[in-house]
Amino acid sequence: MRNTWIVYQKEMLEAARTYKLIWIPVVFILLGAMQPIITYYMPEILQAANNVPQGILEGYIMPNAAAVMSQALGQYSSIGILVLVLAAMNSLSGERYNGSAELVLSRPLSPAGFVIAKWAGLFTILFLALGLGVASALYYTEQLIGSLPWMDVVAAAALYGIWLLCALSLTLLFSAFLRAPAAAFLSLLSSAGMALADSLMPSWFHWTPAALPGLSARLLSEGREAAGVNLSPCLSAALLILFCLAGASTLMGRNKLP
């Protein structure tokens, strides 16, 4: 456990030196703040475009706070996943291809401890970025659109965080045996495939982690009591994360170097 903690500290130090602790939260803050601001000023934006028909301006209806917050969180399901996967794609792949993995694992540190330390570092970055991004989205939504129960927002953001954590865990798994670009591609493809399956056949795939963004949007619009409790996406997400960690640990133990 002590060696795992040391590797985790090394990961956070490297994240600070490569400015991941700065630019990833900044991207999430901008994504969160952009949606309520654009929504509020959309009539002025359309009016500034001289070629927009007058009927569009007259028929524009301002969305409510829950819809705007759902749209802001939706940015993290697309652009946010892309940013996180690109930041994490070199986590294990870089260690393998530059020989650092063999050096680190020659110490009294198990492959599982090594992978968990990497995963914990990614989780910390995600927690910081998503927390600041949701805070910025909630601030501008309340200032410009309307207020929301903050407990509902926290619960909805937690569901999105679990979905993003699944994408990071998949990236870590693929990074354990592929080069960084291939790991990023497969992680994005897997996430997009699950999301597409859920959107096309929601009755069949309502239990998958891809259902978490929809559950988050329903929680914001209907409230925690009306939305109900559906634990199957959370349970399947937990199983997927555990599978990715176990798979990455096994692959790192078998093949430390390419």
PDB file of C-alpha atoms in Angstrom, residues 10-257:
ATOM      1  CA  LYS A  10       4.395  10.545  -8.567  1.00  0.00           C
ATOM      2  CA  GLU A  11       1.371  10.563 -10.873  1.00  0.00           C
ATOM      3  CA  MET A  12      -0.001  13.730  -9.313  1.00  0.00           C
ATOM      4  CA  LEU A  13       3.408  15.399  -9.479  1.00  0.00           C
ATOM      5  CA  GLU A  14       3.668  14.491 -13.154  1.00  0.00           C
ATOM      6  CA  ALA A  15       0.125  15.795 -13.750  1.00  0.00           C
ATOM      7  CA  ALA A  16       1.122  19.085 -12.150  1.00  0.00           C
ATOM      8  CA  ARG A  17       4.337  19.334 -14.179  1.00  0.00           C
ATOM      9  CA  THR A  18       2.535  18.592 -17.454  1.00  0.00           C
ATOM     10  CA  TYR A  19      -0.211  21.084 -16.475  1.00  0.00           C
ATOM     11  CA  LYS A  20      -2.974  18.455 -16.604  1.00  0.00           C
ATOM     12  CA  LEU A  21      -4.168  19.742 -13.246  1.00  0.00           C
ATOM     13  CA  ILE A  22      -4.651  23.130 -14.905  1.00  0.00           C
ATOM     14  CA  TRP A  23      -5.737  22.750 -18.505  1.00  0.00           C
ATOM     15  CA  ILE A  24      -8.216  19.884 -18.024  1.00  0.00           C
ATOM     16  CA  PRO A  25     -10.173  21.701 -15.266  1.00  0.00           C
ATOM     17  CA  VAL A  26     -10.030  24.901 -17.354  1.00  0.00           C
ATOM     18  CA  VAL A  27     -11.580  23.064 -20.315  1.00  0.00           C
ATOM     19  CA  PHE A  28     -14.325  21.654 -18.086  1.00  0.00           C
ATOM     20  CA  ILE A  29     -14.997  25.080 -16.560  1.00  0.00           C
ATOM     21  CA  LEU A  30     -15.344  26.624 -20.015  1.00  0.00           C
ATOM     22  CA  LEU A  31     -17.621  23.813 -21.204  1.00  0.00           C
ATOM     23  CA  GLY A  32     -19.809  24.204 -18.138  1.00  0.00           C
ATOM     24  CA  ALA A  33     -20.076  27.987 -18.295  1.00  0.00           C
ATOM     25  CA  MET A  34     -20.505  28.196 -22.059  1.00  0.00           C
ATOM     26  CA  GLN A  35     -23.908  26.467 -22.274  1.00  0.00           C
ATOM     27  CA  PRO A  36     -25.952  28.755 -19.954  1.00  0.00           C
ATOM     28  CA  ILE A  37     -24.261  31.878 -21.334  1.00  0.00           C
ATOM     29  CA  ILE A  38     -24.941  30.927 -24.967  1.00  0.00           C
ATOM     30  CA  THR A  39     -28.513  29.916 -24.125  1.00  0.00           C
ATOM     31  CA  TYR A  40     -29.227  33.207 -22.358  1.00  0.00           C
ATOM     32  CA  TYR A  41     -27.756  35.381 -25.093  1.00  0.00           C
ATOM     33  CA  MET A  42     -29.070  33.292 -27.998  1.00  0.00           C
ATOM     34  CA  PRO A  43     -31.726  35.899 -29.004  1.00  0.00           C
ATOM     35  CA  GLU A  44     -29.018  38.578 -29.260  1.00  0.00           C
ATOM     36  CA  ILE A  45     -26.770  36.177 -31.189  1.00  0.00           C
ATOM     37  CA  LEU A  46     -29.573  35.390 -33.644  1.00  0.00           C
ATOM     38  CA  GLN A  47     -30.448  39.056 -33.956  1.00  0.00           C
ATOM     39  CA  ALA A  48     -26.830  39.895 -34.762  1.00  0.00           C
ATOM     40  CA  ALA A  49     -26.989  37.453 -37.665  1.00  0.00           C
ATOM     41  CA  ASN A  50     -28.715  39.515 -40.323  1.00  0.00           C
ATOM     42  CA  ASN A  51     -29.855  36.530 -42.394  1.00  0.00           C
ATOM     43  CA  VAL A  52     -32.019  34.955 -39.644  1.00  0.00           C
ATOM     44  CA  PRO A  53     -35.797  35.092 -40.324  1.00  0.00           C
ATOM     45  CA  GLN A  54     -37.777  37.225 -37.906  1.00  0.00           C
ATOM     46  CA  GLY A  55     -40.097  34.337 -36.990  1.00  0.00           C
ATOM     47  CA  ILE A  56     -37.261  32.418 -35.376  1.00  0.00           C
ATOM     48  CA  LEU A  57     -36.595  35.259 -32.947  1.00  0.00           C
ATOM     49  CA  GLU A  58     -40.270  35.622 -32.086  1.00  0.00           C
ATOM     50  CA  GLY A  59     -40.699  31.888 -31.506  1.00  0.00           C
ATOM     51  CA  TYR A  60     -37.598  31.465 -29.351  1.00  0.00           C
ATOM     52  CA  ILE A  61     -38.442  30.080 -25.916  1.00  0.00           C
ATOM     53  CA  MET A  62     -35.861  30.212 -23.151  1.00  0.00           C
ATOM     54  CA  PRO A  63     -35.226  26.690 -21.760  1.00  0.00           C
ATOM     55  CA  ASN A  64     -35.672  26.157 -18.056  1.00  0.00           C
ATOM     56  CA  ALA A  65     -32.781  25.749 -15.646  1.00  0.00           C
ATOM     57  CA  ALA A  66     -32.963  21.941 -15.586  1.00  0.00           C
ATOM     58  CA  ALA A  67     -32.767  21.706 -19.382  1.00  0.00           C
ATOM     59  CA  VAL A  68     -29.814  24.113 -19.539  1.00  0.00           C
ATOM     60  CA  MET A  69     -27.970  22.214 -16.818  1.00  0.00           C
ATOM     61  CA  SER A  70     -28.601  18.917 -18.640  1.00  0.00           C
ATOM     62  CA  GLN A  71     -27.201  20.426 -21.833  1.00  0.00           C
ATOM     63  CA  ALA A  72     -24.148  21.675 -19.942  1.00  0.00           C
ATOM     64  CA  LEU A  73     -23.518  18.214 -18.502  1.00  0.00           C
ATOM     65  CA  GLY A  74     -24.043  16.770 -21.970  1.00  0.00           C
ATOM     66  CA  GLN A  75     -20.914  18.602 -23.119  1.00  0.00           C
ATOM     67  CA  TYR A  76     -18.899  16.351 -20.810  1.00  0.00           C
ATOM     68  CA  SER A  77     -20.354  13.242 -22.443  1.00  0.00           C
ATOM     69  CA  SER A  78     -18.838  14.260 -25.787  1.00  0.00           C
ATOM     70  CA  ILE A  79     -16.032  16.816 -25.605  1.00  0.00           C
ATOM     71  CA  GLY A  80     -15.261  15.976 -21.979  1.00  0.00           C
ATOM     72  CA  ILE A  81     -14.719  12.285 -22.726  1.00  0.00           C
ATOM     73  CA  LEU A  82     -12.465  13.194 -25.654  1.00  0.00           C
ATOM     74  CA  VAL A  83     -10.316  15.454 -23.472  1.00  0.00           C
ATOM     75  CA  LEU A  84     -10.028  12.890 -20.680  1.00  0.00           C
ATOM     76  CA  VAL A  85      -9.210   9.984 -22.992  1.00  0.00           C
ATOM     77  CA  LEU A  86      -6.518  11.949 -24.800  1.00  0.00           C
ATOM     78  CA  ALA A  87      -5.015  12.900 -21.442  1.00  0.00           C
ATOM     79  CA  ALA A  88      -5.082   9.296 -20.166  1.00  0.00           C
ATOM     80  CA  MET A  89      -4.131   7.342 -23.294  1.00  0.00           C
ATOM     81  CA  ASN A  90      -0.435   7.326 -22.422  1.00  0.00           C
ATOM     82  CA  SER A  91      -0.862   6.258 -18.794  1.00  0.00           C
ATOM     83  CA  LEU A  92       0.335   2.658 -19.114  1.00  0.00           C
ATOM     84  CA  SER A  93       1.426   2.671 -22.736  1.00  0.00           C
ATOM     85  CA  GLY A  94       4.103   5.277 -22.103  1.00  0.00           C
ATOM     86  CA  GLU A  95       5.396   3.364 -19.088  1.00  0.00           C
ATOM     87  CA  ARG A  96       5.688   0.178 -21.140  1.00  0.00           C
ATOM     88  CA  TYR A  97       7.327   1.628 -24.208  1.00  0.00           C
ATOM     89  CA  ASN A  98       9.945   3.717 -22.396  1.00  0.00           C
ATOM     90  CA  GLY A  99      10.873   0.898 -20.005  1.00  0.00           C
ATOM     91  CA  SER A 100       9.618   2.606 -16.845  1.00  0.00           C
ATOM     92  CA  ALA A 101       7.134  -0.168 -16.110  1.00  0.00           C
ATOM     93  CA  GLU A 102       9.850  -2.818 -15.727  1.00  0.00           C
ATOM     94  CA  LEU A 103      11.857  -0.502 -13.486  1.00  0.00           C
ATOM     95  CA  VAL A 104       8.886   0.337 -11.249  1.00  0.00           C
ATOM     96  CA  LEU A 105       7.589  -3.237 -11.047  1.00  0.00           C
ATOM     97  CA  SER A 106      11.044  -4.542 -10.113  1.00  0.00           C
ATOM     98  CA  ARG A 107      10.413  -2.910  -6.734  1.00  0.00           C
ATOM     99  CA  PRO A 108       8.071  -4.492  -4.144  1.00  0.00           C
ATOM    100  CA  LEU A 109       5.023  -3.235  -6.022  1.00  0.00           C
ATOM    101  CA  SER A 110       2.418  -5.503  -7.575  1.00  0.00           C
ATOM    102  CA  PRO A 111       0.992  -4.815 -11.050  1.00  0.00           C
ATOM    103  CA  ALA A 112      -2.406  -4.307  -9.395  1.00  0.00           C
ATOM    104  CA  GLY A 113      -0.973  -1.646  -7.080  1.00  0.00           C
ATOM    105  CA  PHE A 114       0.690   0.054 -10.034  1.00  0.00           C
ATOM    106  CA  VAL A 115      -2.562   0.132 -12.055  1.00  0.00           C
ATOM    107  CA  ILE A 116      -4.613   1.296  -9.061  1.00  0.00           C
ATOM    108  CA  ALA A 117      -2.197   4.177  -8.486  1.00  0.00           C
ATOM    109  CA  LYS A 118      -2.553   5.194 -12.142  1.00  0.00           C
ATOM    110  CA  TRP A 119      -6.338   4.905 -11.946  1.00  0.00           C
ATOM    111  CA  ALA A 120      -6.474   6.909  -8.708  1.00  0.00           C
ATOM    112  CA  GLY A 121      -4.468   9.695 -10.353  1.00  0.00           C
ATOM    113  CA  LEU A 122      -6.913   9.825 -13.268  1.00  0.00           C
ATOM    114  CA  PHE A 123      -9.839   9.762 -10.838  1.00  0.00           C
ATOM    115  CA  THR A 124      -8.400  12.727  -8.946  1.00  0.00           C
ATOM    116  CA  ILE A 125      -8.067  14.758 -12.142  1.00  0.00           C
ATOM    117  CA  LEU A 126     -11.614  13.822 -13.154  1.00  0.00           C
ATOM    118  CA  PHE A 127     -13.019  14.722  -9.730  1.00  0.00           C
ATOM    119  CA  LEU A 128     -11.303  18.115  -9.760  1.00  0.00           C
ATOM    120  CA  ALA A 129     -12.239  18.956 -13.358  1.00  0.00           C
ATOM    121  CA  LEU A 130     -15.848  17.789 -13.149  1.00  0.00           C
ATOM    122  CA  GLY A 131     -16.410  19.442  -9.771  1.00  0.00           C
ATOM    123  CA  LEU A 132     -15.176  22.824 -11.010  1.00  0.00           C
ATOM    124  CA  GLY A 133     -16.998  22.455 -14.322  1.00  0.00           C
ATOM    125  CA  VAL A 134     -20.333  21.637 -12.696  1.00  0.00           C
ATOM    126  CA  ALA A 135     -19.860  24.481 -10.213  1.00  0.00           C
ATOM    127  CA  SER A 136     -19.313  26.959 -13.052  1.00  0.00           C
ATOM    128  CA  ALA A 137     -22.330  25.607 -14.971  1.00  0.00           C
ATOM    129  CA  LEU A 138     -24.540  25.818 -11.879  1.00  0.00           C
ATOM    130  CA  TYR A 139     -23.355  29.353 -11.055  1.00  0.00           C
ATOM    131  CA  TYR A 140     -24.136  30.782 -14.495  1.00  0.00           C
ATOM    132  CA  THR A 141     -27.368  28.812 -14.771  1.00  0.00           C
ATOM    133  CA  GLU A 142     -28.640  30.253 -11.501  1.00  0.00           C
ATOM    134  CA  GLN A 143     -27.481  33.764 -12.392  1.00  0.00           C
ATOM    135  CA  LEU A 144     -28.957  33.807 -15.899  1.00  0.00           C
ATOM    136  CA  ILE A 145     -31.727  31.186 -16.097  1.00  0.00           C
ATOM    137  CA  GLY A 146     -33.018  30.099 -12.701  1.00  0.00           C
ATOM    138  CA  SER A 147     -32.249  28.156  -9.559  1.00  0.00           C
ATOM    139  CA  LEU A 148     -31.939  24.395  -9.119  1.00  0.00           C
ATOM    140  CA  PRO A 149     -31.838  22.123  -6.047  1.00  0.00           C
ATOM    141  CA  TRP A 150     -28.135  21.719  -5.508  1.00  0.00           C
ATOM    142  CA  MET A 151     -28.514  18.167  -4.219  1.00  0.00           C
ATOM    143  CA  ASP A 152     -30.127  17.160  -7.517  1.00  0.00           C
ATOM    144  CA  VAL A 153     -27.249  18.777  -9.384  1.00  0.00           C
ATOM    145  CA  VAL A 154     -24.683  16.929  -7.256  1.00  0.00           C
ATOM    146  CA  ALA A 155     -26.473  13.597  -7.845  1.00  0.00           C
ATOM    147  CA  ALA A 156     -26.725  14.251 -11.594  1.00  0.00           C
ATOM    148  CA  ALA A 157     -23.046  15.221 -11.767  1.00  0.00           C
ATOM    149  CA  ALA A 158     -22.104  12.062  -9.854  1.00  0.00           C
ATOM    150  CA  LEU A 159     -23.886   9.937 -12.469  1.00  0.00           C
ATOM    151  CA  TYR A 160     -21.975  11.712 -15.227  1.00  0.00           C
ATOM    152  CA  GLY A 161     -18.764  11.233 -13.267  1.00  0.00           C
ATOM    153  CA  ILE A 162     -19.322   7.467 -13.140  1.00  0.00           C
ATOM    154  CA  TRP A 163     -19.849   7.408 -16.911  1.00  0.00           C
ATOM    155  CA  LEU A 164     -16.660   9.405 -17.504  1.00  0.00           C
ATOM    156  CA  LEU A 165     -14.804   7.116 -15.104  1.00  0.00           C
ATOM    157  CA  CYS A 166     -15.867   4.133 -17.224  1.00  0.00           C
ATOM    158  CA  ALA A 167     -14.297   5.773 -20.278  1.00  0.00           C
ATOM    159  CA  LEU A 168     -11.078   6.430 -18.344  1.00  0.00           C
ATOM    160  CA  SER A 169     -10.986   2.831 -17.098  1.00  0.00           C
ATOM    161  CA  LEU A 170     -11.398   1.528 -20.654  1.00  0.00           C
ATOM    162  CA  THR A 171      -8.532   3.762 -21.757  1.00  0.00           C
ATOM    163  CA  LEU A 172      -6.362   2.365 -18.972  1.00  0.00           C
ATOM    164  CA  LEU A 173      -7.213  -1.197 -20.018  1.00  0.00           C
ATOM    165  CA  PHE A 174      -6.401  -0.661 -23.697  1.00  0.00           C
ATOM    166  CA  SER A 175      -3.275   1.291 -22.760  1.00  0.00           C
ATOM    167  CA  ALA A 176      -1.963  -1.804 -20.980  1.00  0.00           C
ATOM    168  CA  PHE A 177      -1.356  -3.655 -24.273  1.00  0.00           C
ATOM    169  CA  LEU A 178      -1.663  -1.095 -27.087  1.00  0.00           C
ATOM    170  CA  ARG A 179       0.075   2.081 -28.096  1.00  0.00           C
ATOM    171  CA  ALA A 180      -1.488   5.322 -26.937  1.00  0.00           C
ATOM    172  CA  PRO A 181      -3.337   6.334 -30.162  1.00  0.00           C
ATOM    173  CA  ALA A 182      -4.874   2.869 -30.544  1.00  0.00           C
ATOM    174  CA  ALA A 183      -5.885   2.827 -26.872  1.00  0.00           C
ATOM    175  CA  ALA A 184      -7.594   6.200 -27.215  1.00  0.00           C
ATOM    176  CA  PHE A 185      -9.367   5.146 -30.415  1.00  0.00           C
ATOM    177  CA  LEU A 186     -10.714   1.912 -28.931  1.00  0.00           C
ATOM    178  CA  SER A 187     -11.826   3.632 -25.743  1.00  0.00           C
ATOM    179  CA  LEU A 188     -13.726   6.317 -27.659  1.00  0.00           C
ATOM    180  CA  LEU A 189     -15.164   3.672 -29.998  1.00  0.00           C
ATOM    181  CA  SER A 190     -16.345   1.541 -27.071  1.00  0.00           C
ATOM    182  CA  SER A 191     -17.931   4.519 -25.314  1.00  0.00           C
ATOM    183  CA  ALA A 192     -19.605   5.704 -28.515  1.00  0.00           C
ATOM    184  CA  GLY A 193     -20.825   2.170 -29.248  1.00  0.00           C
ATOM    185  CA  MET A 194     -22.438   1.831 -25.830  1.00  0.00           C
ATOM    186  CA  ALA A 195     -24.041   5.275 -26.138  1.00  0.00           C
ATOM    187  CA  LEU A 196     -25.352   4.482 -29.626  1.00  0.00           C
ATOM    188  CA  ALA A 197     -26.794   1.150 -28.495  1.00  0.00           C
ATOM    189  CA  ASP A 198     -28.548   2.834 -25.584  1.00  0.00           C
ATOM    190  CA  SER A 199     -30.011   5.577 -27.797  1.00  0.00           C
ATOM    191  CA  LEU A 200     -31.239   3.127 -30.466  1.00  0.00           C
ATOM    192  CA  MET A 201     -32.551   0.416 -28.129  1.00  0.00           C
ATOM    193  CA  PRO A 202     -33.027   1.968 -24.674  1.00  0.00           C
ATOM    194  CA  SER A 203     -35.331  -0.804 -23.491  1.00  0.00           C
ATOM    195  CA  TRP A 204     -32.608  -3.391 -24.088  1.00  0.00           C
ATOM    196  CA  PHE A 205     -29.606  -1.422 -22.838  1.00  0.00           C
ATOM    197  CA  HIS A 206     -31.143   0.525 -19.951  1.00  0.00           C
ATOM    198  CA  TRP A 207     -28.848  -1.368 -17.557  1.00  0.00           C
ATOM    199  CA  THR A 208     -25.550  -0.376 -19.240  1.00  0.00           C
ATOM    200  CA  PRO A 209     -23.283   2.470 -18.100  1.00  0.00           C
ATOM    201  CA  ALA A 210     -24.313   4.401 -21.220  1.00  0.00           C
ATOM    202  CA  ALA A 211     -27.734   4.930 -19.611  1.00  0.00           C
ATOM    203  CA  LEU A 212     -26.180   7.106 -16.890  1.00  0.00           C
ATOM    204  CA  PRO A 213     -26.307  10.419 -18.865  1.00  0.00           C
ATOM    205  CA  GLY A 214     -29.997   9.903 -19.609  1.00  0.00           C
ATOM    206  CA  LEU A 215     -30.658   9.041 -15.983  1.00  0.00           C
ATOM    207  CA  SER A 216     -28.811  12.201 -14.978  1.00  0.00           C
ATOM    208  CA  ALA A 217     -30.936  14.373 -17.291  1.00  0.00           C
ATOM    209  CA  ARG A 218     -34.145  12.784 -15.976  1.00  0.00           C
ATOM    210  CA  LEU A 219     -33.034  13.378 -12.406  1.00  0.00           C
ATOM    211  CA  LEU A 220     -32.543  17.092 -13.130  1.00  0.00           C
ATOM    212  CA  SER A 221     -35.869  17.513 -14.913  1.00  0.00           C
ATOM    213  CA  GLU A 222     -38.062  15.405 -12.599  1.00  0.00           C
ATOM    214  CA  GLY A 223     -36.182  15.487  -9.311  1.00  0.00           C
ATOM    215  CA  ARG A 224     -34.765  12.626  -7.282  1.00  0.00           C
ATOM    216  CA  GLU A 225     -38.144  11.456  -5.997  1.00  0.00           C
ATOM    217  CA  ALA A 226     -39.918  11.495  -9.375  1.00  0.00           C
ATOM    218  CA  ALA A 227     -36.989  10.007 -11.288  1.00  0.00           C
ATOM    219  CA  GLY A 228     -36.816   7.022  -8.933  1.00  0.00           C
ATOM    220  CA  VAL A 229     -33.832   4.847  -8.191  1.00  0.00           C
ATOM    221  CA  ASN A 230     -32.280   2.752 -10.955  1.00  0.00           C
ATOM    222  CA  LEU A 231     -29.145   1.090  -9.694  1.00  0.00           C
ATOM    223  CA  SER A 232     -28.502  -1.212 -12.651  1.00  0.00           C
ATOM    224  CA  PRO A 233     -26.437   1.314 -14.683  1.00  0.00           C
ATOM    225  CA  CYS A 234     -24.356   2.094 -11.598  1.00  0.00           C
ATOM    226  CA  LEU A 235     -23.805  -1.589 -10.843  1.00  0.00           C
ATOM    227  CA  SER A 236     -22.828  -2.381 -14.428  1.00  0.00           C
ATOM    228  CA  ALA A 237     -20.477   0.631 -14.417  1.00  0.00           C
ATOM    229  CA  ALA A 238     -18.832  -0.633 -11.218  1.00  0.00           C
ATOM    230  CA  LEU A 239     -18.395  -4.083 -12.760  1.00  0.00           C
ATOM    231  CA  LEU A 240     -16.918  -2.559 -15.922  1.00  0.00           C
ATOM    232  CA  ILE A 241     -14.444  -0.496 -13.903  1.00  0.00           C
ATOM    233  CA  LEU A 242     -13.390  -3.519 -11.850  1.00  0.00           C
ATOM    234  CA  PHE A 243     -13.013  -5.588 -15.021  1.00  0.00           C
ATOM    235  CA  CYS A 244     -10.810  -2.916 -16.600  1.00  0.00           C
ATOM    236  CA  LEU A 245      -8.607  -2.666 -13.504  1.00  0.00           C
ATOM    237  CA  ALA A 246      -8.267  -6.443 -13.220  1.00  0.00           C
ATOM    238  CA  GLY A 247      -7.554  -6.791 -16.935  1.00  0.00           C
ATOM    239  CA  ALA A 248      -4.962  -4.022 -16.947  1.00  0.00           C
ATOM    240  CA  SER A 249      -3.257  -5.511 -13.872  1.00  0.00           C
ATOM    241  CA  THR A 250      -3.121  -8.966 -15.490  1.00  0.00           C
ATOM    242  CA  LEU A 251      -1.723  -7.594 -18.743  1.00  0.00           C
ATOM    243  CA  MET A 252       0.896  -5.500 -16.959  1.00  0.00           C
ATOM    244  CA  GLY A 253       1.975  -8.532 -14.932  1.00  0.00           C
ATOM    245  CA  ARG A 254       2.363 -10.708 -18.025  1.00  0.00           C
ATOM    246  CA  ASN A 255       4.009  -8.205 -20.333  1.00  0.00           C
ATOM    247  CA  LYS A 256       5.794  -5.306 -18.710  1.00  0.00           C
ATOM    248  CA  LEU A 257       7.680  -4.366 -21.839  1.00  0.00           C
TER     249      LEU A 257
END
